[in-house]
């Protein structure tokens, strides 16, 4: 243990039904008088949006500005457009509301506010100044983007998703209000919940020394196992919704270690075929577990325990992979890429794109393009 490790857990989190009421704390603590609300158009019709508008109107009557044009897989152009709204509105803070896309775009906007003349790819990530204050309010329970320090943005010129990250990008405050997730339909509840599960599992087996993250990852795995089926079958179950929000935030805290090959396989499925991110992860995850477990048969022993295996004996890899397949089935998740209109002949192109994705570099087992293609083939 000769290397010096660096741990950070700084996000100010407010959790509980009605936690959105603390927006006034955010305004007071950071002196925010004209925030830009960053969200996506899909949210405008939801109960979560109406609940938040009521709070925004109370805290910043007639002074906040709304930007609701973030795309499901946000692009650098979305961030440019948000910056235009921010500067025209003479804003002094950011409230990000939505799933990972809106929160990622909101976080990337903070870079533009600091360096309006630079493209996202040109930002000085190693020497960022303090950024404009941001409050992150998730309306799903999966990405954990509210406690993240990176944004996944599609750079149109490069034709792929790029991860921009640095500790100053973490939001000053995260508001986890399960009442904002009550309206999430069962399929999205399942997909986003499996994103959280994938974060926690990939983070746990990622070969980076971070025992604090490891503990958080294992508890997140346990919480998703316990509460995702309940949130899926009864969307009004406030306890299950609340614990899923906590688990999602914990999964994202854990993956400051890094992720693995499941995310590298998932990213091109979303950018090329618009497969929902959590769904893509859910489908590939059992296969990635088997792949990684071939190199280390004990890699998933503690994951198995967190998933409820009474006594992992020898072959926890198969146990975990089988459990995850069955868990997917129990929450209505398809097991096959062919069911999602992904043509088999496109798999080599997807494998090439997956290799360009950085997540697999921290996978516990080295993964070649041929491995990627084989994994895609198994899931097809
Ligand atoms: Fe993810």
mmCIF file of C-alpha atoms and ligand atoms in Angstrom:
data_model
loop_
_atom_site.group_PDB
_atom_site.id
_atom_site.type_symbol
_atom_site.label_atom_id
_atom_site.label_comp_id
_atom_site.label_asym_id
_atom_site.label_seq_id
_atom_site.Cartn_x
_atom_site.Cartn_y
_atom_site.Cartn_z
ATOM 1 C CA UNK A 1 0.000 0.000 0.000
ATOM 2 C CA UNK A 2 2.673 2.480 -1.029
ATOM 3 C CA UNK A 3 0.611 4.749 -3.284
ATOM 4 C CA UNK A 4 -1.248 7.749 -1.891
ATOM 5 C CA UNK A 5 -5.006 7.522 -2.545
ATOM 6 C CA UNK A 6 -7.404 10.449 -2.690
ATOM 7 C CA UNK A 7 -10.998 10.234 -1.344
ATOM 8 C CA UNK A 8 -13.753 12.832 -1.686
ATOM 9 C CA UNK A 9 -17.368 12.738 -0.442
ATOM 10 C CA UNK A 10 -18.327 16.381 -0.344
ATOM 11 C CA UNK A 11 -21.836 16.704 -1.828
ATOM 12 C CA UNK A 12 -24.411 18.296 0.476
ATOM 13 C CA UNK A 13 -27.368 15.894 0.093
ATOM 14 C CA UNK A 14 -30.906 16.610 1.274
ATOM 15 C CA UNK A 15 -33.076 13.505 1.275
ATOM 16 C CA UNK A 16 -36.715 12.806 2.040
ATOM 17 C CA UNK A 17 -40.276 13.257 0.805
ATOM 18 C CA UNK A 18 -40.675 16.999 0.274
ATOM 19 C CA UNK A 19 -36.911 17.658 0.267
ATOM 20 C CA UNK A 20 -37.478 20.057 -2.652
ATOM 21 C CA UNK A 21 -38.476 22.629 -0.023
ATOM 22 C CA UNK A 22 -34.765 23.205 0.648
ATOM 23 C CA UNK A 23 -34.362 25.129 -2.604
ATOM 24 C CA UNK A 24 -34.577 28.219 -0.403
ATOM 25 C CA UNK A 25 -31.455 26.982 1.454
ATOM 26 C CA UNK A 26 -29.616 26.732 -1.840
ATOM 27 C CA UNK A 27 -30.666 30.271 -2.776
ATOM 28 C CA UNK A 28 -29.614 31.681 0.587
ATOM 29 C CA UNK A 29 -26.387 29.746 1.047
ATOM 30 C CA UNK A 30 -24.998 30.539 -2.402
ATOM 31 C CA UNK A 31 -26.646 33.919 -2.998
ATOM 32 C CA UNK A 32 -28.464 32.688 -6.096
ATOM 33 C CA UNK A 33 -31.053 35.232 -7.245
ATOM 34 C CA UNK A 34 -31.608 34.344 -10.935
ATOM 35 C CA UNK A 35 -30.996 30.662 -11.593
ATOM 36 C CA UNK A 36 -31.289 28.915 -14.908
ATOM 37 C CA UNK A 37 -33.501 25.847 -14.611
ATOM 38 C CA UNK A 38 -32.019 23.203 -16.936
ATOM 39 C CA UNK A 39 -34.269 20.306 -17.871
ATOM 40 C CA UNK A 40 -35.564 18.334 -20.849
ATOM 41 C CA UNK A 41 -38.788 18.825 -22.736
ATOM 42 C CA UNK A 42 -40.120 15.408 -21.742
ATOM 43 C CA UNK A 43 -40.272 16.540 -18.152
ATOM 44 C CA UNK A 44 -42.533 19.522 -18.832
ATOM 45 C CA UNK A 45 -45.662 17.377 -18.771
ATOM 46 C CA UNK A 46 -44.865 15.565 -15.542
ATOM 47 C CA UNK A 47 -46.077 15.918 -11.998
ATOM 48 C CA UNK A 48 -42.438 16.233 -10.889
ATOM 49 C CA UNK A 49 -42.079 19.348 -13.026
ATOM 50 C CA UNK A 50 -45.266 20.883 -11.624
ATOM 51 C CA UNK A 51 -44.124 20.213 -8.065
ATOM 52 C CA UNK A 52 -40.760 21.826 -8.760
ATOM 53 C CA UNK A 53 -42.296 24.820 -10.517
ATOM 54 C CA UNK A 54 -44.341 25.526 -7.413
ATOM 55 C CA UNK A 55 -41.105 25.655 -5.391
ATOM 56 C CA UNK A 56 -39.197 27.698 -7.978
ATOM 57 C CA UNK A 57 -42.034 30.236 -8.051
ATOM 58 C CA UNK A 58 -41.891 30.510 -4.273
ATOM 59 C CA UNK A 59 -38.125 30.917 -3.987
ATOM 60 C CA UNK A 60 -37.431 32.984 -7.121
ATOM 61 C CA UNK A 61 -40.734 34.597 -8.113
ATOM 62 C CA UNK A 62 -40.415 35.765 -11.723
ATOM 63 C CA UNK A 63 -36.620 35.847 -11.700
ATOM 64 C CA UNK A 64 -35.583 32.375 -12.794
ATOM 65 C CA UNK A 65 -35.115 31.410 -16.426
ATOM 66 C CA UNK A 66 -36.067 28.054 -17.921
ATOM 67 C CA UNK A 67 -34.124 26.032 -20.473
ATOM 68 C CA UNK A 68 -35.980 22.831 -21.357
ATOM 69 C CA UNK A 69 -34.249 21.741 -24.568
ATOM 70 C CA UNK A 70 -31.775 19.123 -23.336
ATOM 71 C CA UNK A 71 -31.883 16.013 -25.534
ATOM 72 C CA UNK A 72 -32.082 12.463 -24.089
ATOM 73 C CA UNK A 73 -28.403 11.959 -24.991
ATOM 74 C CA UNK A 74 -27.235 15.552 -24.545
ATOM 75 C CA UNK A 75 -24.950 17.096 -27.147
ATOM 76 C CA UNK A 76 -22.398 19.877 -26.956
ATOM 77 C CA UNK A 77 -24.879 21.967 -28.932
ATOM 78 C CA UNK A 78 -27.406 21.532 -26.089
ATOM 79 C CA UNK A 79 -24.804 22.953 -23.735
ATOM 80 C CA UNK A 80 -24.138 25.869 -26.100
ATOM 81 C CA UNK A 81 -27.872 26.605 -26.269
ATOM 82 C CA UNK A 82 -28.159 26.445 -22.480
ATOM 83 C CA UNK A 83 -25.242 28.877 -22.249
ATOM 84 C CA UNK A 84 -27.094 31.305 -24.560
ATOM 85 C CA UNK A 85 -30.157 31.138 -22.292
ATOM 86 C CA UNK A 86 -27.958 31.569 -19.223
ATOM 87 C CA UNK A 87 -26.145 34.640 -20.509
ATOM 88 C CA UNK A 88 -29.263 36.263 -21.990
ATOM 89 C CA UNK A 89 -31.020 35.784 -18.656
ATOM 90 C CA UNK A 90 -28.030 37.222 -16.760
ATOM 91 C CA UNK A 91 -28.259 34.161 -14.485
ATOM 92 C CA UNK A 92 -26.127 33.534 -11.397
ATOM 93 C CA UNK A 93 -26.757 29.868 -10.604
ATOM 94 C CA UNK A 94 -28.060 26.592 -12.024
ATOM 95 C CA UNK A 95 -30.837 24.240 -10.974
ATOM 96 C CA UNK A 96 -30.611 20.952 -12.862
ATOM 97 C CA UNK A 97 -33.842 18.963 -12.879
ATOM 98 C CA UNK A 98 -34.381 15.590 -14.513
ATOM 99 C CA UNK A 99 -32.593 12.373 -15.311
ATOM 100 C CA UNK A 100 -28.909 12.028 -16.060
ATOM 101 C CA UNK A 101 -29.166 13.891 -19.352
ATOM 102 C CA UNK A 102 -30.491 17.136 -17.877
ATOM 103 C CA UNK A 103 -28.107 16.974 -14.931
ATOM 104 C CA UNK A 104 -25.107 16.203 -17.153
ATOM 105 C CA UNK A 105 -25.960 19.107 -19.443
ATOM 106 C CA UNK A 106 -26.442 21.397 -16.438
ATOM 107 C CA UNK A 107 -23.055 20.405 -15.055
ATOM 108 C CA UNK A 108 -21.324 20.914 -18.410
ATOM 109 C CA UNK A 109 -22.960 24.338 -18.614
ATOM 110 C CA UNK A 110 -20.942 25.328 -15.539
ATOM 111 C CA UNK A 111 -17.803 24.936 -17.655
ATOM 112 C CA UNK A 112 -19.207 27.215 -20.347
ATOM 113 C CA UNK A 113 -20.086 29.828 -17.731
ATOM 114 C CA UNK A 114 -16.466 29.796 -16.559
ATOM 115 C CA UNK A 115 -14.946 29.681 -20.050
ATOM 116 C CA UNK A 116 -17.506 30.972 -22.575
ATOM 117 C CA UNK A 117 -15.009 31.056 -25.431
ATOM 118 C CA UNK A 118 -13.817 27.467 -25.101
ATOM 119 C CA UNK A 119 -15.360 24.302 -26.500
ATOM 120 C CA UNK A 120 -16.031 21.569 -23.929
ATOM 121 C CA UNK A 121 -13.109 19.569 -25.308
ATOM 122 C CA UNK A 122 -10.763 22.527 -24.683
ATOM 123 C CA UNK A 123 -11.583 23.100 -21.006
ATOM 124 C CA UNK A 124 -8.638 23.210 -18.545
ATOM 125 C CA UNK A 125 -9.890 20.328 -16.396
ATOM 126 C CA UNK A 126 -6.792 20.240 -14.212
ATOM 127 C CA UNK A 127 -7.042 23.881 -13.177
ATOM 128 C CA UNK A 128 -10.716 24.715 -12.960
ATOM 129 C CA UNK A 129 -11.693 27.739 -10.866
ATOM 130 C CA UNK A 130 -14.706 27.548 -8.501
ATOM 131 C CA UNK A 131 -17.724 27.134 -10.749
ATOM 132 C CA UNK A 132 -21.157 28.759 -10.689
ATOM 133 C CA UNK A 133 -23.313 27.144 -7.933
ATOM 134 C CA UNK A 134 -25.522 24.241 -8.952
ATOM 135 C CA UNK A 135 -28.350 22.388 -7.254
ATOM 136 C CA UNK A 136 -29.042 18.951 -8.771
ATOM 137 C CA UNK A 137 -32.524 17.468 -8.463
ATOM 138 C CA UNK A 138 -33.000 14.004 -9.964
ATOM 139 C CA UNK A 139 -36.393 12.805 -11.177
ATOM 140 C CA UNK A 140 -35.177 9.260 -11.777
ATOM 141 C CA UNK A 141 -33.298 6.852 -9.537
ATOM 142 C CA UNK A 142 -30.426 5.491 -11.564
ATOM 143 C CA UNK A 143 -27.656 7.637 -12.946
ATOM 144 C CA UNK A 144 -26.796 9.230 -9.631
ATOM 145 C CA UNK A 145 -25.680 12.155 -11.744
ATOM 146 C CA UNK A 146 -26.635 14.480 -8.882
ATOM 147 C CA UNK A 147 -23.526 13.447 -6.939
ATOM 148 C CA UNK A 148 -21.318 12.893 -9.970
ATOM 149 C CA UNK A 149 -18.323 14.913 -11.006
ATOM 150 C CA UNK A 150 -18.504 14.215 -14.703
ATOM 151 C CA UNK A 151 -20.820 14.756 -17.640
ATOM 152 C CA UNK A 152 -21.388 12.446 -20.567
ATOM 153 C CA UNK A 153 -21.939 14.659 -23.594
ATOM 154 C CA UNK A 154 -22.110 13.668 -27.272
ATOM 155 C CA UNK A 155 -19.613 15.824 -29.144
ATOM 156 C CA UNK A 156 -21.219 16.134 -32.548
ATOM 157 C CA UNK A 157 -17.970 16.727 -34.425
ATOM 158 C CA UNK A 158 -16.453 13.544 -32.962
ATOM 159 C CA UNK A 159 -19.669 11.554 -33.417
ATOM 160 C CA UNK A 160 -19.467 9.932 -30.001
ATOM 161 C CA UNK A 161 -20.053 10.398 -26.302
ATOM 162 C CA UNK A 162 -17.236 11.979 -24.344
ATOM 163 C CA UNK A 163 -16.891 11.963 -20.551
ATOM 164 C CA UNK A 164 -15.866 15.332 -19.122
ATOM 165 C CA UNK A 165 -14.942 15.172 -15.476
ATOM 166 C CA UNK A 166 -13.233 16.995 -12.620
ATOM 167 C CA UNK A 167 -14.033 17.301 -8.890
ATOM 168 C CA UNK A 168 -15.100 21.014 -9.099
ATOM 169 C CA UNK A 169 -17.966 19.870 -11.359
ATOM 170 C CA UNK A 170 -19.777 18.288 -8.408
ATOM 171 C CA UNK A 171 -23.014 20.085 -7.579
ATOM 172 C CA UNK A 172 -22.990 22.108 -4.353
ATOM 173 C CA UNK A 173 -26.281 20.556 -3.321
ATOM 174 C CA UNK A 174 -28.259 17.466 -4.335
ATOM 175 C CA UNK A 175 -31.947 17.172 -3.479
ATOM 176 C CA UNK A 176 -33.305 13.622 -3.330
ATOM 177 C CA UNK A 177 -37.070 13.939 -3.093
ATOM 178 C CA UNK A 178 -38.773 10.597 -3.780
ATOM 179 C CA UNK A 179 -42.062 12.373 -4.465
ATOM 180 C CA UNK A 180 -40.469 13.558 -7.724
ATOM 181 C CA UNK A 181 -40.027 9.960 -8.911
ATOM 182 C CA UNK A 182 -43.528 8.658 -8.142
ATOM 183 C CA UNK A 183 -44.679 9.244 -11.713
ATOM 184 C CA UNK A 184 -41.823 7.319 -13.340
ATOM 185 C CA UNK A 185 -43.389 4.487 -15.398
ATOM 186 C CA UNK A 186 -42.468 0.866 -14.559
ATOM 187 C CA UNK A 187 -40.166 0.345 -17.559
ATOM 188 C CA UNK A 188 -38.099 3.457 -16.850
ATOM 189 C CA UNK A 189 -38.073 2.587 -13.158
ATOM 190 C CA UNK A 190 -36.560 -0.791 -14.063
ATOM 191 C CA UNK A 191 -34.078 0.587 -16.603
ATOM 192 C CA UNK A 192 -32.767 3.413 -14.435
ATOM 193 C CA UNK A 193 -32.645 1.136 -11.399
ATOM 194 C CA UNK A 194 -30.457 -1.319 -13.294
ATOM 195 C CA UNK A 195 -28.150 1.533 -14.240
ATOM 196 C CA UNK A 196 -27.646 2.061 -10.507
ATOM 197 C CA UNK A 197 -27.055 -1.679 -10.033
ATOM 198 C CA UNK A 198 -24.492 -1.677 -12.865
ATOM 199 C CA UNK A 199 -22.673 1.327 -11.408
ATOM 200 C CA UNK A 200 -22.389 -0.349 -8.034
ATOM 201 C CA UNK A 201 -21.248 -3.736 -9.376
ATOM 202 C CA UNK A 202 -18.779 -2.316 -11.890
ATOM 203 C CA UNK A 203 -17.388 0.100 -9.314
ATOM 204 C CA UNK A 204 -16.960 -2.650 -6.721
ATOM 205 C CA UNK A 205 -14.931 -4.938 -8.996
ATOM 206 C CA UNK A 206 -12.970 -2.079 -10.555
ATOM 207 C CA UNK A 207 -9.305 -2.556 -9.525
ATOM 208 C CA UNK A 208 -8.819 0.826 -7.864
ATOM 209 C CA UNK A 209 -7.966 1.065 -4.159
ATOM 210 C CA UNK A 210 -10.937 2.770 -2.547
ATOM 211 C CA UNK A 211 -12.379 0.758 0.352
ATOM 212 C CA UNK A 212 -14.871 3.519 1.210
ATOM 213 C CA UNK A 213 -16.379 3.293 -2.261
ATOM 214 C CA UNK A 214 -16.349 -0.499 -2.022
ATOM 215 C CA UNK A 215 -18.484 -0.411 1.127
ATOM 216 C CA UNK A 216 -20.883 2.057 -0.424
ATOM 217 C CA UNK A 217 -21.110 -0.040 -3.600
ATOM 218 C CA UNK A 218 -22.040 -3.201 -1.681
ATOM 219 C CA UNK A 219 -24.781 -1.414 0.247
ATOM 220 C CA UNK A 220 -26.106 0.120 -2.989
ATOM 221 C CA UNK A 221 -26.272 -3.377 -4.535
ATOM 222 C CA UNK A 222 -28.205 -4.626 -1.516
ATOM 223 C CA UNK A 223 -30.646 -1.695 -1.644
ATOM 224 C CA UNK A 224 -31.344 -2.094 -5.374
ATOM 225 C CA UNK A 225 -32.010 -5.803 -4.881
ATOM 226 C CA UNK A 226 -34.402 -5.049 -2.032
ATOM 227 C CA UNK A 227 -36.242 -2.034 -3.387
ATOM 228 C CA UNK A 228 -36.190 -2.043 -7.194
ATOM 229 C CA UNK A 229 -38.779 -4.844 -7.542
ATOM 230 C CA UNK A 230 -41.061 -2.983 -5.116
ATOM 231 C CA UNK A 231 -40.657 0.354 -6.917
ATOM 232 C CA UNK A 232 -41.269 -1.443 -10.227
ATOM 233 C CA UNK A 233 -44.442 -3.226 -9.156
ATOM 234 C CA UNK A 234 -45.903 -0.311 -7.179
ATOM 235 C CA UNK A 235 -44.692 3.082 -8.343
ATOM 236 C CA UNK A 236 -46.444 4.812 -5.439
ATOM 237 C CA UNK A 237 -44.342 2.980 -2.833
ATOM 238 C CA UNK A 238 -42.600 6.002 -1.340
ATOM 239 C CA UNK A 239 -40.231 3.929 0.794
ATOM 240 C CA UNK A 240 -39.025 1.931 -2.205
ATOM 241 C CA UNK A 241 -38.733 5.104 -4.303
ATOM 242 C CA UNK A 242 -36.725 6.765 -1.553
ATOM 243 C CA UNK A 243 -34.297 3.900 -1.078
ATOM 244 C CA UNK A 244 -33.823 3.645 -4.843
ATOM 245 C CA UNK A 245 -32.856 7.313 -4.933
ATOM 246 C CA UNK A 246 -30.358 6.756 -2.159
ATOM 247 C CA UNK A 247 -29.010 3.623 -3.865
ATOM 248 C CA UNK A 248 -28.604 5.517 -7.144
ATOM 249 C CA UNK A 249 -26.648 8.288 -5.442
ATOM 250 C CA UNK A 250 -24.513 5.687 -3.658
ATOM 251 C CA UNK A 251 -23.829 3.850 -6.924
ATOM 252 C CA UNK A 252 -22.591 7.087 -8.440
ATOM 253 C CA UNK A 253 -20.441 7.911 -5.417
ATOM 254 C CA UNK A 254 -18.948 4.430 -5.750
ATOM 255 C CA UNK A 255 -18.104 4.827 -9.399
ATOM 256 C CA UNK A 256 -15.744 7.657 -8.757
ATOM 257 C CA UNK A 257 -13.467 4.579 -8.614
ATOM 258 C CA UNK A 258 -14.397 4.065 -12.253
ATOM 259 C CA UNK A 259 -16.629 1.743 -14.249
ATOM 260 C CA UNK A 260 -16.015 -1.193 -16.556
ATOM 261 C CA UNK A 261 -16.752 -2.874 -19.823
ATOM 262 C CA UNK A 262 -20.548 -3.009 -19.357
ATOM 263 C CA UNK A 263 -20.654 0.757 -19.696
ATOM 264 C CA UNK A 264 -18.362 0.685 -22.728
ATOM 265 C CA UNK A 265 -20.744 -1.789 -24.387
ATOM 266 C CA UNK A 266 -23.788 0.242 -23.341
ATOM 267 C CA UNK A 267 -22.673 3.649 -24.583
ATOM 268 C CA UNK A 268 -22.648 2.864 -28.354
ATOM 269 C CA UNK A 269 -26.002 1.055 -28.039
ATOM 270 C CA UNK A 270 -27.462 4.350 -26.837
ATOM 271 C CA UNK A 271 -25.693 6.643 -29.283
ATOM 272 C CA UNK A 272 -26.230 4.382 -32.352
ATOM 273 C CA UNK A 273 -29.605 2.785 -31.625
ATOM 274 C CA UNK A 274 -31.140 4.968 -28.914
ATOM 275 C CA UNK A 275 -31.285 2.063 -26.477
ATOM 276 C CA UNK A 276 -32.064 3.514 -23.040
ATOM 277 C CA UNK A 277 -28.791 3.614 -21.081
ATOM 278 C CA UNK A 278 -29.926 1.569 -18.089
ATOM 279 C CA UNK A 279 -31.588 -1.001 -20.344
ATOM 280 C CA UNK A 280 -28.357 -1.407 -22.331
ATOM 281 C CA UNK A 281 -26.421 -1.946 -19.102
ATOM 282 C CA UNK A 282 -28.970 -4.405 -17.754
ATOM 283 C CA UNK A 283 -28.747 -6.554 -20.889
ATOM 284 C CA UNK A 284 -24.961 -6.751 -21.077
ATOM 285 C CA UNK A 285 -24.235 -6.957 -17.341
ATOM 286 C CA UNK A 286 -24.756 -10.730 -16.769
ATOM 287 C CA UNK A 287 -22.479 -11.484 -19.740
ATOM 288 C CA UNK A 288 -19.816 -9.084 -18.490
ATOM 289 C CA UNK A 289 -19.946 -10.780 -15.084
ATOM 290 C CA UNK A 290 -19.222 -14.166 -16.698
ATOM 291 C CA UNK A 291 -16.431 -12.646 -18.809
ATOM 292 C CA UNK A 292 -14.723 -11.027 -15.818
ATOM 293 C CA UNK A 293 -15.301 -14.026 -13.573
ATOM 294 C CA UNK A 294 -13.365 -16.266 -15.973
ATOM 295 C CA UNK A 295 -10.209 -14.381 -14.954
ATOM 296 C CA UNK A 296 -10.902 -14.394 -11.191
ATOM 297 C CA UNK A 297 -13.420 -16.841 -9.794
ATOM 298 C CA UNK A 298 -13.696 -14.929 -6.478
ATOM 299 C CA UNK A 299 -14.195 -11.495 -8.025
ATOM 300 C CA UNK A 300 -17.929 -11.477 -7.316
ATOM 301 C CA UNK A 301 -18.011 -13.294 -3.960
ATOM 302 C CA UNK A 302 -19.012 -10.221 -1.961
ATOM 303 C CA UNK A 303 -21.369 -9.004 -4.702
ATOM 304 C CA UNK A 304 -23.125 -12.369 -4.386
ATOM 305 C CA UNK A 305 -23.572 -11.828 -0.639
ATOM 306 C CA UNK A 306 -24.932 -8.312 -1.242
ATOM 307 C CA UNK A 307 -27.390 -9.835 -3.712
ATOM 308 C CA UNK A 308 -28.633 -12.258 -1.073
ATOM 309 C CA UNK A 309 -26.603 -15.373 -1.736
ATOM 310 C CA UNK A 310 -26.439 -17.097 1.648
ATOM 311 C CA UNK A 311 -23.079 -18.749 1.111
ATOM 312 C CA UNK A 312 -21.070 -18.185 -2.045
ATOM 313 C CA UNK A 313 -19.310 -21.474 -2.600
ATOM 314 C CA UNK A 314 -16.731 -21.529 -5.310
ATOM 315 C CA UNK A 315 -18.747 -20.288 -8.256
ATOM 316 C CA UNK A 316 -20.139 -16.940 -7.256
ATOM 317 C CA UNK A 317 -19.641 -15.728 -10.836
ATOM 318 C CA UNK A 318 -22.312 -18.030 -12.230
ATOM 319 C CA UNK A 319 -24.542 -17.349 -9.247
ATOM 320 C CA UNK A 320 -24.341 -13.563 -9.766
ATOM 321 C CA UNK A 321 -24.774 -13.785 -13.548
ATOM 322 C CA UNK A 322 -27.801 -16.082 -13.195
ATOM 323 C CA UNK A 323 -29.256 -13.914 -10.448
ATOM 324 C CA UNK A 324 -28.950 -10.779 -12.595
ATOM 325 C CA UNK A 325 -30.600 -12.470 -15.594
ATOM 326 C CA UNK A 326 -33.500 -13.588 -13.421
ATOM 327 C CA UNK A 327 -33.677 -10.194 -11.716
ATOM 328 C CA UNK A 328 -33.919 -8.536 -15.158
ATOM 329 C CA UNK A 329 -36.720 -10.910 -16.101
ATOM 330 C CA UNK A 330 -38.596 -10.176 -12.874
ATOM 331 C CA UNK A 331 -38.697 -6.452 -13.670
ATOM 332 C CA UNK A 332 -39.728 -6.868 -17.291
ATOM 333 C CA UNK A 333 -36.345 -6.328 -18.939
ATOM 334 C CA UNK A 334 -35.686 -8.055 -22.236
ATOM 335 C CA UNK A 335 -32.536 -10.156 -22.450
ATOM 336 C CA UNK A 336 -31.761 -9.701 -26.133
ATOM 337 C CA UNK A 337 -30.448 -6.940 -28.379
ATOM 338 C CA UNK A 338 -32.404 -8.433 -31.300
ATOM 339 C CA UNK A 339 -35.598 -7.387 -29.504
ATOM 340 C CA UNK A 340 -34.394 -3.782 -29.627
ATOM 341 C CA UNK A 341 -33.943 -3.555 -33.416
ATOM 342 C CA UNK A 342 -30.168 -3.780 -33.270
ATOM 343 C CA UNK A 343 -29.163 -5.540 -36.536
ATOM 344 C CA UNK A 344 -26.648 -8.348 -36.055
ATOM 345 C CA UNK A 345 -24.445 -7.021 -38.868
ATOM 346 C CA UNK A 346 -23.952 -3.804 -36.918
ATOM 347 C CA UNK A 347 -22.243 -5.561 -34.008
ATOM 348 C CA UNK A 348 -18.651 -5.202 -35.355
ATOM 349 C CA UNK A 349 -19.134 -1.453 -35.712
ATOM 350 C CA UNK A 350 -20.517 -1.297 -32.198
ATOM 351 C CA UNK A 351 -17.519 -3.258 -30.894
ATOM 352 C CA UNK A 352 -15.140 -0.777 -32.541
ATOM 353 C CA UNK A 353 -16.984 2.114 -30.879
ATOM 354 C CA UNK A 354 -17.011 0.340 -27.527
ATOM 355 C CA UNK A 355 -13.221 0.042 -27.707
ATOM 356 C CA UNK A 356 -12.971 3.823 -28.092
ATOM 357 C CA UNK A 357 -14.986 4.280 -24.895
ATOM 358 C CA UNK A 358 -12.798 4.835 -21.858
ATOM 359 C CA UNK A 359 -14.796 2.862 -19.276
ATOM 360 C CA UNK A 360 -13.352 -0.538 -20.186
ATOM 361 C CA UNK A 361 -9.835 0.679 -19.381
ATOM 362 C CA UNK A 362 -10.689 0.236 -15.687
ATOM 363 C CA UNK A 363 -12.344 -3.161 -16.171
ATOM 364 C CA UNK A 364 -10.881 -5.887 -13.941
ATOM 365 C CA UNK A 365 -10.113 -8.013 -17.008
ATOM 366 C CA UNK A 366 -8.494 -6.574 -20.123
ATOM 367 C CA UNK A 367 -11.005 -6.501 -22.953
ATOM 368 C CA UNK A 368 -10.093 -6.575 -26.638
ATOM 369 C CA UNK A 369 -12.274 -5.601 -29.577
ATOM 370 C CA UNK A 370 -12.774 -9.318 -30.284
ATOM 371 C CA UNK A 371 -13.999 -9.751 -26.683
ATOM 372 C CA UNK A 372 -16.398 -6.838 -27.167
ATOM 373 C CA UNK A 373 -17.761 -8.412 -30.326
ATOM 374 C CA UNK A 374 -18.183 -11.752 -28.576
ATOM 375 C CA UNK A 375 -20.016 -10.095 -25.678
ATOM 376 C CA UNK A 376 -22.335 -8.274 -28.067
ATOM 377 C CA UNK A 377 -22.887 -11.544 -29.909
ATOM 378 C CA UNK A 378 -23.865 -13.313 -26.677
ATOM 379 C CA UNK A 379 -26.431 -10.622 -25.908
ATOM 380 C CA UNK A 380 -27.866 -10.503 -29.407
HETATM 381 FE FE1 LIG B 1 -24.568 4.400 -16.183
#
